[in-house]
Structures are given as C-alpha cells and as structure tokens.
Amino acid sequence: MRVTYGLAALTGLALGRPSTEPRNLAPRAVAYVDQETGFTFSETKAAATLQVNIVYRIATPANVPANQPYDVVIQVVAPASLGWVGLAWGGSMIKNPLTVAYPNGQKPTVSSRWATSHSTPAQYTGATYTPLSNGNKSNGTHWQYTVKCTGCTTYAGASGQVRIDPTSSKRLGYACSAGKVSNPSSNTASIPVHDVYNYITHDFSAGANSNFAALLTRNGVSSEPANVTQLL
Ligand code: HEM
C-alpha cells in the first residue's frame, strides 16, 4: 500500500496535480489533564518563534445550557523569553476581549484589555479574571498563569452579541512580545507592541469538565455560575 501511495504521489507531482495520498493533520487541540489544578483543558500550542511555543489551555464547564454565558479557566505556559502574551477571543485584535499577561515574579499578572483599532488596547471591564490558588508560577525557563475568566466567552463585538459555543472549534488570535513590561505588578501597565501575531483553531469541546464548580472550589475560587450576577 505504501508503495502504491508513494507512486501515486510521484505521478501527481509529475503531472502537476496535488497528491491523492491521504494527509493526516495533527489535531489542533488536545485534552490535557493538569494534575496540579485537576482541570481538564483543551490545549493548543501557538508558535512564538520557530523554536518556542506558547501553550494555551482552556477549561469549560460541561453541559452549559444553550445561549447561557459561562466561565472558563485559562491556563497559559509562556517561555521566559517573552515579556507579554495575549489571547484575542474573537479571533482578531479589534472589538473582542483580549487576555494579556506578563511575568511578575512568581505570580504572573493578567490584564483585561479591548482594542477599537490597531493601537494600544484599553482596559476592559467586561471581563474579570480571578487567579486560582494553584497553577500560577515561574521558573528559569517558563512562566505560567491559571485564572478563571468571567466575560471572555460572551461580549458585544463589532457585529453584535457574540457567544463562543463551548462545544465547537473556533479561531482565536494571539500575540506576544519579547519586550518586557516595566511595572508588571500593575494590571494596567503599558505593553510594547507585539513582535508576533497569528491565529490558532481551538477545539473548546476537548476541555469540558463535569465537576467544573467543585474544581474551582478546590482551587480556592468561588464557583458561583457566571449568569447569577446578571440575573440580580
Ligand atoms: C501596544 C499594544 C498593541 C499595538 C500597538 C498593536 C498594534 C497592531 C497593529 C498596528 C496591527 C496591524 C499589523 C499589520 O497589519 O501588519 C495589529 C494586528 C494584530 N494584533 Fe495588535 N497591537 C497591540 C496589542 C495587541 C494585543 C494585546 C493583542 C492580542 C491579545 C493583539 C492582537 C493582534 C492580532 C491578532 C492582529 C492581527 C490582525 C487582526 O487580527 O486584527 N494586539 N496590532
């Protein structure tokens, strides 16, 4: 079989046609079980340079009711060479929640931002981030944060209300810079422009947790559902 496929591929090349050989692309997101926090995350690696990746992990509650807002837990592992990393939930820089983070001693700072143009993003109060008691750390090679986000997956975008479907795959944007933030303990610090931006396709369904609320409690964070405050 291999020989047949190989010859078919060569024939295709000779005729200037694409090969008919099946290509099995690696999955773009995989389930990752984090022993430290207990969450199952959907994980996507994003190239920061040709040599190093940023690892983006997102955990969702299982069985989110249709059209309801929901919280997520975000875990990001970034190489020590990077001064900040960001995730754009709408898949582009403009008019969607931007989760920006930078190293700050042992506990990275996560900052909520929003851009209305391709210039420095402003603070964004529509999303709130609560660090978990585990999963925030730094060593000589990497820094890592783990936070709950309320407001990352629903927002008023450029063409109306957006809700990311927790059972779907979605294109997200990301960006990073080697430039350091001068006052990293502040979540309103100014950040230098990115060296790199690009896109990942993230399969949210790989990070569903049936015990989402209990895991939050285990990690020192209130497990109040995201929509309670909206109903009050
Ligand atoms: C000082 C802060 C920032 C500045 C000055 C800035 C500026 C820009 C500019 C000028 C472009 C257009 C580049 C081009 O067309 O070649 C761009 C694109 C982009 N930026 Fe930023 N940016 C900043 C922060 C961020 C952050 C925090 C994120 C994400 C968390 C981000 C994500 C993106 C993405 C995904 C693109 C690609 C185009 C798009 O999808 O909109 N940027 N940025």
PDB file of C-alpha atoms and ligand atoms in Angstrom:
ATOM      1  CA  MET A   1       0.000   0.000   0.000  1.00  0.00           C
ATOM      2  CA  ARG A   2       2.741   2.410   0.926  1.00  0.00           C
ATOM      3  CA  VAL A   3       4.454   1.813  -2.416  1.00  0.00           C
ATOM      4  CA  THR A   4       1.214   2.403  -4.258  1.00  0.00           C
ATOM      5  CA  TYR A   5       0.591   5.667  -2.435  1.00  0.00           C
ATOM      6  CA  GLY A   6       4.184   6.734  -2.998  1.00  0.00           C
ATOM      7  CA  LEU A   7       3.926   6.119  -6.712  1.00  0.00           C
ATOM      8  CA  ALA A   8       0.565   7.857  -6.856  1.00  0.00           C
ATOM      9  CA  ALA A   9       2.125  10.851  -5.151  1.00  0.00           C
ATOM     10  CA  LEU A  10       5.009  10.917  -7.587  1.00  0.00           C
ATOM     11  CA  THR A  11       2.625  10.601 -10.513  1.00  0.00           C
ATOM     12  CA  GLY A  12       0.646  13.540  -9.185  1.00  0.00           C
ATOM     13  CA  LEU A  13       3.832  15.553  -8.875  1.00  0.00           C
ATOM     14  CA  ALA A  14       4.901  14.700 -12.392  1.00  0.00           C
ATOM     15  CA  LEU A  15       1.505  15.760 -13.736  1.00  0.00           C
ATOM     16  CA  GLY A  16       1.488  18.899 -11.645  1.00  0.00           C
ATOM     17  CA  ARG A  17      -1.554  17.706  -9.691  1.00  0.00           C
ATOM     18  CA  PRO A  18      -1.851  17.525  -5.920  1.00  0.00           C
ATOM     19  CA  SER A  19      -1.104  14.126  -4.444  1.00  0.00           C
ATOM     20  CA  THR A  20      -4.089  11.902  -3.664  1.00  0.00           C
ATOM     21  CA  GLU A  21      -2.186  10.482  -0.703  1.00  0.00           C
ATOM     22  CA  PRO A  22      -4.225  10.964   2.473  1.00  0.00           C
ATOM     23  CA  ARG A  23      -2.722  13.516   4.814  1.00  0.00           C
ATOM     24  CA  ASN A  24      -3.452  13.112   8.478  1.00  0.00           C
ATOM     25  CA  LEU A  25      -3.101  16.529  10.036  1.00  0.00           C
ATOM     26  CA  ALA A  26      -2.301  16.519  13.737  1.00  0.00           C
ATOM     27  CA  PRO A  27      -5.273  17.568  15.870  1.00  0.00           C
ATOM     28  CA  ARG A  28      -5.117  21.273  16.640  1.00  0.00           C
ATOM     29  CA  ALA A  29      -6.283  20.927  20.212  1.00  0.00           C
ATOM     30  CA  VAL A  30      -5.895  18.015  22.595  1.00  0.00           C
ATOM     31  CA  ALA A  31      -7.250  17.259  26.058  1.00  0.00           C
ATOM     32  CA  TYR A  32      -4.668  17.929  28.757  1.00  0.00           C
ATOM     33  CA  VAL A  33      -5.279  16.893  32.368  1.00  0.00           C
ATOM     34  CA  ASP A  34      -3.472  19.228  34.760  1.00  0.00           C
ATOM     35  CA  GLN A  35      -2.573  17.285  37.908  1.00  0.00           C
ATOM     36  CA  GLU A  36      -1.942  20.474  39.873  1.00  0.00           C
ATOM     37  CA  THR A  37      -5.404  22.026  39.494  1.00  0.00           C
ATOM     38  CA  GLY A  38      -7.361  18.902  38.478  1.00  0.00           C
ATOM     39  CA  PHE A  39      -8.906  20.615  35.431  1.00  0.00           C
ATOM     40  CA  THR A  40      -9.064  19.009  32.009  1.00  0.00           C
ATOM     41  CA  PHE A  41      -8.052  21.645  29.480  1.00  0.00           C
ATOM     42  CA  SER A  42      -8.278  21.808  25.743  1.00  0.00           C
ATOM     43  CA  GLU A  43      -4.727  22.650  24.728  1.00  0.00           C
ATOM     44  CA  THR A  44      -3.381  24.395  21.633  1.00  0.00           C
ATOM     45  CA  LYS A  45       0.262  25.260  21.039  1.00  0.00           C
ATOM     46  CA  ALA A  46       0.956  28.571  19.324  1.00  0.00           C
ATOM     47  CA  ALA A  47       4.332  29.411  17.803  1.00  0.00           C
ATOM     48  CA  ALA A  48       6.034  32.404  19.387  1.00  0.00           C
ATOM     49  CA  THR A  49       9.149  31.851  17.275  1.00  0.00           C
ATOM     50  CA  LEU A  50      10.329  28.993  15.076  1.00  0.00           C
ATOM     51  CA  GLN A  51      11.825  27.445  18.216  1.00  0.00           C
ATOM     52  CA  VAL A  52       9.344  28.057  21.046  1.00  0.00           C
ATOM     53  CA  ASN A  53       5.607  27.778  21.656  1.00  0.00           C
ATOM     54  CA  ILE A  54       3.090  29.413  23.915  1.00  0.00           C
ATOM     55  CA  VAL A  55       0.709  26.773  25.319  1.00  0.00           C
ATOM     56  CA  TYR A  56      -2.909  27.946  25.567  1.00  0.00           C
ATOM     57  CA  ARG A  57      -5.265  25.809  27.676  1.00  0.00           C
ATOM     58  CA  ILE A  58      -8.981  26.456  28.205  1.00  0.00           C
ATOM     59  CA  ALA A  59     -11.297  24.521  30.545  1.00  0.00           C
ATOM     60  CA  THR A  60     -15.080  24.835  30.245  1.00  0.00           C
ATOM     61  CA  PRO A  61     -17.986  23.560  32.333  1.00  0.00           C
ATOM     62  CA  ALA A  62     -19.632  20.503  30.756  1.00  0.00           C
ATOM     63  CA  ASN A  63     -23.274  20.800  29.687  1.00  0.00           C
ATOM     64  CA  VAL A  64     -23.545  24.589  29.538  1.00  0.00           C
ATOM     65  CA  PRO A  65     -27.228  25.418  28.856  1.00  0.00           C
ATOM     66  CA  ALA A  66     -27.848  26.774  25.343  1.00  0.00           C
ATOM     67  CA  ASN A  67     -27.314  30.525  24.986  1.00  0.00           C
ATOM     68  CA  GLN A  68     -26.195  30.928  28.603  1.00  0.00           C
ATOM     69  CA  PRO A  69     -22.964  32.723  29.479  1.00  0.00           C
ATOM     70  CA  TYR A  70     -20.316  30.573  31.099  1.00  0.00           C
ATOM     71  CA  ASP A  71     -16.977  30.975  32.849  1.00  0.00           C
ATOM     72  CA  VAL A  72     -13.762  29.398  31.656  1.00  0.00           C
ATOM     73  CA  VAL A  73     -10.453  28.603  33.317  1.00  0.00           C
ATOM     74  CA  ILE A  74      -7.475  29.706  31.251  1.00  0.00           C
ATOM     75  CA  GLN A  75      -4.010  28.268  31.768  1.00  0.00           C
ATOM     76  CA  VAL A  76      -1.113  29.627  29.724  1.00  0.00           C
ATOM     77  CA  VAL A  77       2.507  28.459  29.761  1.00  0.00           C
ATOM     78  CA  ALA A  78       4.864  31.006  28.210  1.00  0.00           C
ATOM     79  CA  PRO A  79       8.590  30.845  27.552  1.00  0.00           C
ATOM     80  CA  ALA A  80      10.710  33.064  29.822  1.00  0.00           C
ATOM     81  CA  SER A  81      11.924  34.947  26.735  1.00  0.00           C
ATOM     82  CA  LEU A  82       8.506  36.614  26.352  1.00  0.00           C
ATOM     83  CA  GLY A  83       7.574  39.869  28.058  1.00  0.00           C
ATOM     84  CA  TRP A  84       3.833  39.502  27.435  1.00  0.00           C
ATOM     85  CA  VAL A  85       1.428  37.106  25.731  1.00  0.00           C
ATOM     86  CA  GLY A  86      -2.167  37.749  24.705  1.00  0.00           C
ATOM     87  CA  LEU A  87      -5.227  35.878  23.528  1.00  0.00           C
ATOM     88  CA  ALA A  88      -7.931  37.518  21.380  1.00  0.00           C
ATOM     89  CA  TRP A  89     -11.210  35.676  21.958  1.00  0.00           C
ATOM     90  CA  GLY A  90     -12.867  36.949  18.789  1.00  0.00           C
ATOM     91  CA  GLY A  91     -10.029  35.833  16.506  1.00  0.00           C
ATOM     92  CA  SER A  92      -8.712  39.307  15.675  1.00  0.00           C
ATOM     93  CA  MET A  93      -7.337  42.248  17.595  1.00  0.00           C
ATOM     94  CA  ILE A  94     -10.304  44.599  17.337  1.00  0.00           C
ATOM     95  CA  LYS A  95     -13.515  44.606  19.415  1.00  0.00           C
ATOM     96  CA  ASN A  96     -13.245  41.454  21.458  1.00  0.00           C
ATOM     97  CA  PRO A  97     -11.853  40.551  24.895  1.00  0.00           C
ATOM     98  CA  LEU A  98      -8.046  40.471  24.934  1.00  0.00           C
ATOM     99  CA  THR A  99      -6.446  38.456  27.736  1.00  0.00           C
ATOM    100  CA  VAL A 100      -2.989  39.927  28.212  1.00  0.00           C
ATOM    101  CA  ALA A 101      -0.462  38.597  30.740  1.00  0.00           C
ATOM    102  CA  TYR A 102       3.101  39.306  31.752  1.00  0.00           C
ATOM    103  CA  PRO A 103       5.563  37.724  34.158  1.00  0.00           C
ATOM    104  CA  ASN A 104       5.668  39.228  37.635  1.00  0.00           C
ATOM    105  CA  GLY A 105       7.955  37.341  39.983  1.00  0.00           C
ATOM    106  CA  GLN A 106       6.310  34.068  40.988  1.00  0.00           C
ATOM    107  CA  LYS A 107       2.780  35.141  40.041  1.00  0.00           C
ATOM    108  CA  PRO A 108       2.095  36.496  36.543  1.00  0.00           C
ATOM    109  CA  THR A 109      -0.272  39.458  36.141  1.00  0.00           C
ATOM    110  CA  VAL A 110      -3.342  39.008  33.930  1.00  0.00           C
ATOM    111  CA  SER A 111      -4.829  42.156  32.438  1.00  0.00           C
ATOM    112  CA  SER A 112      -8.180  42.644  30.711  1.00  0.00           C
ATOM    113  CA  ARG A 113      -7.953  44.715  27.502  1.00  0.00           C
ATOM    114  CA  TRP A 114     -10.010  45.768  24.482  1.00  0.00           C
ATOM    115  CA  ALA A 115      -8.928  47.465  21.260  1.00  0.00           C
ATOM    116  CA  THR A 116     -11.054  49.610  18.973  1.00  0.00           C
ATOM    117  CA  SER A 117      -8.224  49.998  16.442  1.00  0.00           C
ATOM    118  CA  HIS A 118      -4.800  48.522  15.738  1.00  0.00           C
ATOM    119  CA  SER A 119      -3.231  50.551  18.531  1.00  0.00           C
ATOM    120  CA  THR A 120      -2.595  50.092  22.243  1.00  0.00           C
ATOM    121  CA  PRO A 121      -5.627  48.346  23.766  1.00  0.00           C
ATOM    122  CA  ALA A 122      -7.511  50.000  26.643  1.00  0.00           C
ATOM    123  CA  GLN A 123      -8.679  48.410  29.907  1.00  0.00           C
ATOM    124  CA  TYR A 124     -11.817  46.287  29.558  1.00  0.00           C
ATOM    125  CA  THR A 125     -14.186  45.910  32.492  1.00  0.00           C
ATOM    126  CA  GLY A 126     -16.468  43.413  30.713  1.00  0.00           C
ATOM    127  CA  ALA A 127     -14.163  40.535  31.625  1.00  0.00           C
ATOM    128  CA  THR A 128     -12.860  39.726  35.093  1.00  0.00           C
ATOM    129  CA  TYR A 129     -10.002  37.421  35.966  1.00  0.00           C
ATOM    130  CA  THR A 130      -9.583  35.554  39.259  1.00  0.00           C
ATOM    131  CA  PRO A 131      -6.315  33.688  39.853  1.00  0.00           C
ATOM    132  CA  LEU A 132      -6.625  30.118  41.091  1.00  0.00           C
ATOM    133  CA  SER A 133      -4.690  29.242  44.233  1.00  0.00           C
ATOM    134  CA  ASN A 134      -2.691  26.723  42.163  1.00  0.00           C
ATOM    135  CA  GLY A 135      -1.102  26.968  38.732  1.00  0.00           C
ATOM    136  CA  ASN A 136       0.473  30.439  38.941  1.00  0.00           C
ATOM    137  CA  LYS A 137       4.245  30.207  38.936  1.00  0.00           C
ATOM    138  CA  SER A 138       7.517  30.896  37.202  1.00  0.00           C
ATOM    139  CA  ASN A 139      10.954  29.299  36.868  1.00  0.00           C
ATOM    140  CA  GLY A 140      14.083  29.856  34.792  1.00  0.00           C
ATOM    141  CA  THR A 141      12.517  28.675  31.535  1.00  0.00           C
ATOM    142  CA  HIS A 142       8.768  29.400  31.719  1.00  0.00           C
ATOM    143  CA  TRP A 143       6.053  31.358  33.458  1.00  0.00           C
ATOM    144  CA  GLN A 144       2.524  30.080  33.864  1.00  0.00           C
ATOM    145  CA  TYR A 145      -0.802  31.518  34.914  1.00  0.00           C
ATOM    146  CA  THR A 146      -4.148  29.888  35.701  1.00  0.00           C
ATOM    147  CA  VAL A 147      -7.214  32.115  36.139  1.00  0.00           C
ATOM    148  CA  LYS A 148     -10.982  31.955  35.987  1.00  0.00           C
ATOM    149  CA  CYS A 149     -12.448  34.363  33.434  1.00  0.00           C
ATOM    150  CA  THR A 150     -15.975  35.688  33.602  1.00  0.00           C
ATOM    151  CA  GLY A 151     -16.792  37.544  30.390  1.00  0.00           C
ATOM    152  CA  CYS A 152     -14.261  36.065  27.959  1.00  0.00           C
ATOM    153  CA  THR A 153     -16.748  33.952  26.004  1.00  0.00           C
ATOM    154  CA  THR A 154     -19.645  36.410  25.660  1.00  0.00           C
ATOM    155  CA  TYR A 155     -19.285  40.027  24.580  1.00  0.00           C
ATOM    156  CA  ALA A 156     -20.698  42.734  22.332  1.00  0.00           C
ATOM    157  CA  GLY A 157     -18.500  42.566  19.236  1.00  0.00           C
ATOM    158  CA  ALA A 158     -18.265  44.627  16.054  1.00  0.00           C
ATOM    159  CA  SER A 159     -21.353  42.948  14.575  1.00  0.00           C
ATOM    160  CA  GLY A 160     -23.468  42.312  17.642  1.00  0.00           C
ATOM    161  CA  GLN A 161     -23.571  39.954  20.589  1.00  0.00           C
ATOM    162  CA  VAL A 162     -21.113  37.047  20.455  1.00  0.00           C
ATOM    163  CA  ARG A 163     -21.168  33.812  22.429  1.00  0.00           C
ATOM    164  CA  ILE A 164     -18.452  31.221  21.835  1.00  0.00           C
ATOM    165  CA  ASP A 165     -20.072  27.798  21.572  1.00  0.00           C
ATOM    166  CA  PRO A 166     -18.352  25.621  24.215  1.00  0.00           C
ATOM    167  CA  THR A 167     -18.881  22.525  22.056  1.00  0.00           C
ATOM    168  CA  SER A 168     -17.207  23.942  18.948  1.00  0.00           C
ATOM    169  CA  SER A 169     -13.835  24.736  17.438  1.00  0.00           C
ATOM    170  CA  LYS A 170     -13.088  28.393  16.969  1.00  0.00           C
ATOM    171  CA  ARG A 171     -10.360  30.574  15.528  1.00  0.00           C
ATOM    172  CA  LEU A 172      -8.671  32.671  18.212  1.00  0.00           C
ATOM    173  CA  GLY A 173      -5.981  35.308  17.764  1.00  0.00           C
ATOM    174  CA  TYR A 174      -2.807  35.524  19.782  1.00  0.00           C
ATOM    175  CA  ALA A 175       0.097  37.900  20.080  1.00  0.00           C
ATOM    176  CA  CYS A 176       3.331  38.207  22.020  1.00  0.00           C
ATOM    177  CA  SER A 177       6.364  40.357  22.542  1.00  0.00           C
ATOM    178  CA  ALA A 178       9.855  39.797  23.884  1.00  0.00           C
ATOM    179  CA  GLY A 179       9.697  43.360  25.236  1.00  0.00           C
ATOM    180  CA  LYS A 180       9.291  43.449  28.997  1.00  0.00           C
ATOM    181  CA  VAL A 181       6.605  45.385  30.849  1.00  0.00           C
ATOM    182  CA  SER A 182       8.219  47.983  33.103  1.00  0.00           C
ATOM    183  CA  ASN A 183       5.747  47.774  36.023  1.00  0.00           C
ATOM    184  CA  PRO A 184       4.482  44.180  35.833  1.00  0.00           C
ATOM    185  CA  SER A 185       2.664  44.170  39.174  1.00  0.00           C
ATOM    186  CA  SER A 186       0.076  46.571  37.684  1.00  0.00           C
ATOM    187  CA  ASN A 187      -2.748  45.115  35.617  1.00  0.00           C
ATOM    188  CA  THR A 188      -2.994  48.426  33.759  1.00  0.00           C
ATOM    189  CA  ALA A 189       0.697  48.527  32.758  1.00  0.00           C
ATOM    190  CA  SER A 190       1.538  49.733  29.271  1.00  0.00           C
ATOM    191  CA  ILE A 191       2.712  46.995  26.933  1.00  0.00           C
ATOM    192  CA  PRO A 192       5.047  47.243  23.941  1.00  0.00           C
ATOM    193  CA  VAL A 193       3.588  46.283  20.540  1.00  0.00           C
ATOM    194  CA  HIS A 194       3.740  42.600  19.576  1.00  0.00           C
ATOM    195  CA  ASP A 195       6.642  41.066  17.660  1.00  0.00           C
ATOM    196  CA  VAL A 196       4.347  38.265  16.514  1.00  0.00           C
ATOM    197  CA  TYR A 197       0.636  37.805  15.983  1.00  0.00           C
ATOM    198  CA  ASN A 198      -1.121  34.830  14.486  1.00  0.00           C
ATOM    199  CA  TYR A 199      -4.185  32.595  14.803  1.00  0.00           C
ATOM    200  CA  ILE A 200      -4.982  29.202  16.322  1.00  0.00           C
ATOM    201  CA  THR A 201      -8.009  26.981  15.883  1.00  0.00           C
ATOM    202  CA  HIS A 202      -9.051  25.879  19.342  1.00  0.00           C
ATOM    203  CA  ASP A 203     -11.411  22.955  19.979  1.00  0.00           C
ATOM    204  CA  PHE A 204     -13.324  24.045  23.079  1.00  0.00           C
ATOM    205  CA  SER A 205     -15.061  20.663  23.405  1.00  0.00           C
ATOM    206  CA  ALA A 206     -11.813  18.930  24.445  1.00  0.00           C
ATOM    207  CA  GLY A 207     -11.789  20.921  27.701  1.00  0.00           C
ATOM    208  CA  ALA A 208     -15.234  20.123  29.158  1.00  0.00           C
ATOM    209  CA  ASN A 209     -15.312  19.462  32.931  1.00  0.00           C
ATOM    210  CA  SER A 210     -18.385  17.908  34.571  1.00  0.00           C
ATOM    211  CA  ASN A 211     -17.025  18.900  38.009  1.00  0.00           C
ATOM    212  CA  PHE A 212     -16.098  22.467  36.993  1.00  0.00           C
ATOM    213  CA  ALA A 213     -17.623  24.131  40.089  1.00  0.00           C
ATOM    214  CA  ALA A 214     -16.045  21.640  42.514  1.00  0.00           C
ATOM    215  CA  LEU A 215     -12.654  22.077  40.856  1.00  0.00           C
ATOM    216  CA  LEU A 216     -12.897  25.848  41.227  1.00  0.00           C
ATOM    217  CA  THR A 217     -13.649  25.414  44.932  1.00  0.00           C
ATOM    218  CA  ARG A 218     -10.683  23.033  45.243  1.00  0.00           C
ATOM    219  CA  ASN A 219      -8.536  25.811  43.775  1.00  0.00           C
ATOM    220  CA  GLY A 220      -9.812  28.493  46.138  1.00  0.00           C
ATOM    221  CA  VAL A 221     -12.195  30.272  43.744  1.00  0.00           C
ATOM    222  CA  SER A 222     -15.915  30.884  44.087  1.00  0.00           C
ATOM    223  CA  SER A 223     -17.877  28.589  41.823  1.00  0.00           C
ATOM    224  CA  GLU A 224     -20.860  30.928  41.507  1.00  0.00           C
ATOM    225  CA  PRO A 225     -22.282  30.488  37.998  1.00  0.00           C
ATOM    226  CA  ALA A 226     -21.426  33.282  35.571  1.00  0.00           C
ATOM    227  CA  ASN A 227     -25.044  34.266  34.994  1.00  0.00           C
ATOM    228  CA  VAL A 228     -26.041  34.786  38.632  1.00  0.00           C
ATOM    229  CA  THR A 229     -24.771  38.356  38.785  1.00  0.00           C
ATOM    230  CA  GLN A 230     -26.517  39.128  35.516  1.00  0.00           C
ATOM    231  CA  LEU A 231     -29.853  37.975  36.863  1.00  0.00           C
ATOM    232  CA  LEU A 232     -29.645  40.072  40.030  1.00  0.00           C
TER     233      LEU A 232
HETATM  234  C1  HEM B   1       0.708  48.095  22.349  1.00  0.00           C
HETATM  235  C2  HEM B   1      -0.235  47.230  22.021  1.00  0.00           C
HETATM  236  C3  HEM B   1      -0.599  46.895  20.601  1.00  0.00           C
HETATM  237  C4  HEM B   1      -0.381  47.594  19.448  1.00  0.00           C
HETATM  238  C5  HEM B   1       0.271  48.950  19.278  1.00  0.00           C
HETATM  239  C6  HEM B   1      -0.896  46.786  18.362  1.00  0.00           C
HETATM  240  C7  HEM B   1      -0.862  47.151  17.022  1.00  0.00           C
HETATM  241  C8  HEM B   1      -1.242  46.347  15.971  1.00  0.00           C
HETATM  242  C9  HEM B   1      -1.145  46.682  14.571  1.00  0.00           C
HETATM  243  C10 HEM B   1      -0.611  48.019  14.034  1.00  0.00           C
HETATM  244  C11 HEM B   1      -1.611  45.635  13.858  1.00  0.00           C
HETATM  245  C12 HEM B   1      -1.722  45.538  12.337  1.00  0.00           C
HETATM  246  C13 HEM B   1      -0.479  44.897  11.830  1.00  0.00           C
HETATM  247  C14 HEM B   1      -0.488  44.694  10.346  1.00  0.00           C
HETATM  248  O1  HEM B   1      -1.496  44.975   9.685  1.00  0.00           O
HETATM  249  O2  HEM B   1       0.546  44.203   9.832  1.00  0.00           O
HETATM  250  C15 HEM B   1      -2.010  44.604  14.792  1.00  0.00           C
HETATM  251  C16 HEM B   1      -2.524  43.382  14.448  1.00  0.00           C
HETATM  252  C17 HEM B   1      -2.930  42.422  15.350  1.00  0.00           C
HETATM  253  N1  HEM B   1      -2.880  42.491  16.730  1.00  0.00           N
HETATM  254 FE1  HEM B   1      -2.181  44.060  17.787  1.00  0.00          FE
HETATM  255  N2  HEM B   1      -1.417  45.636  18.869  1.00  0.00           N
HETATM  256  C18 HEM B   1      -1.264  45.670  20.233  1.00  0.00           C
HETATM  257  C19 HEM B   1      -1.686  44.718  21.122  1.00  0.00           C
HETATM  258  C20 HEM B   1      -2.330  43.539  20.789  1.00  0.00           C
HETATM  259  C21 HEM B   1      -2.825  42.570  21.733  1.00  0.00           C
HETATM  260  C22 HEM B   1      -2.758  42.740  23.246  1.00  0.00           C
HETATM  261  C23 HEM B   1      -3.342  41.524  21.027  1.00  0.00           C
HETATM  262  C24 HEM B   1      -3.985  40.249  21.474  1.00  0.00           C
HETATM  263  C25 HEM B   1      -4.136  39.875  22.694  1.00  0.00           C
HETATM  264  C26 HEM B   1      -3.172  41.841  19.627  1.00  0.00           C
HETATM  265  C27 HEM B   1      -3.552  41.026  18.576  1.00  0.00           C
HETATM  266  C28 HEM B   1      -3.400  41.326  17.243  1.00  0.00           C
HETATM  267  C29 HEM B   1      -3.797  40.453  16.166  1.00  0.00           C
HETATM  268  C30 HEM B   1      -4.429  39.064  16.304  1.00  0.00           C
HETATM  269  C31 HEM B   1      -3.503  41.142  14.981  1.00  0.00           C
HETATM  270  C32 HEM B   1      -3.733  40.646  13.535  1.00  0.00           C
HETATM  271  C33 HEM B   1      -4.779  41.486  12.834  1.00  0.00           C
HETATM  272  C34 HEM B   1      -6.112  41.252  13.461  1.00  0.00           C
HETATM  273  O3  HEM B   1      -6.498  40.086  13.519  1.00  0.00           O
HETATM  274  O4  HEM B   1      -6.746  42.217  13.897  1.00  0.00           O
HETATM  275  N3  HEM B   1      -2.573  43.083  19.513  1.00  0.00           N
HETATM  276  N4  HEM B   1      -1.781  45.077  16.065  1.00  0.00           N
END
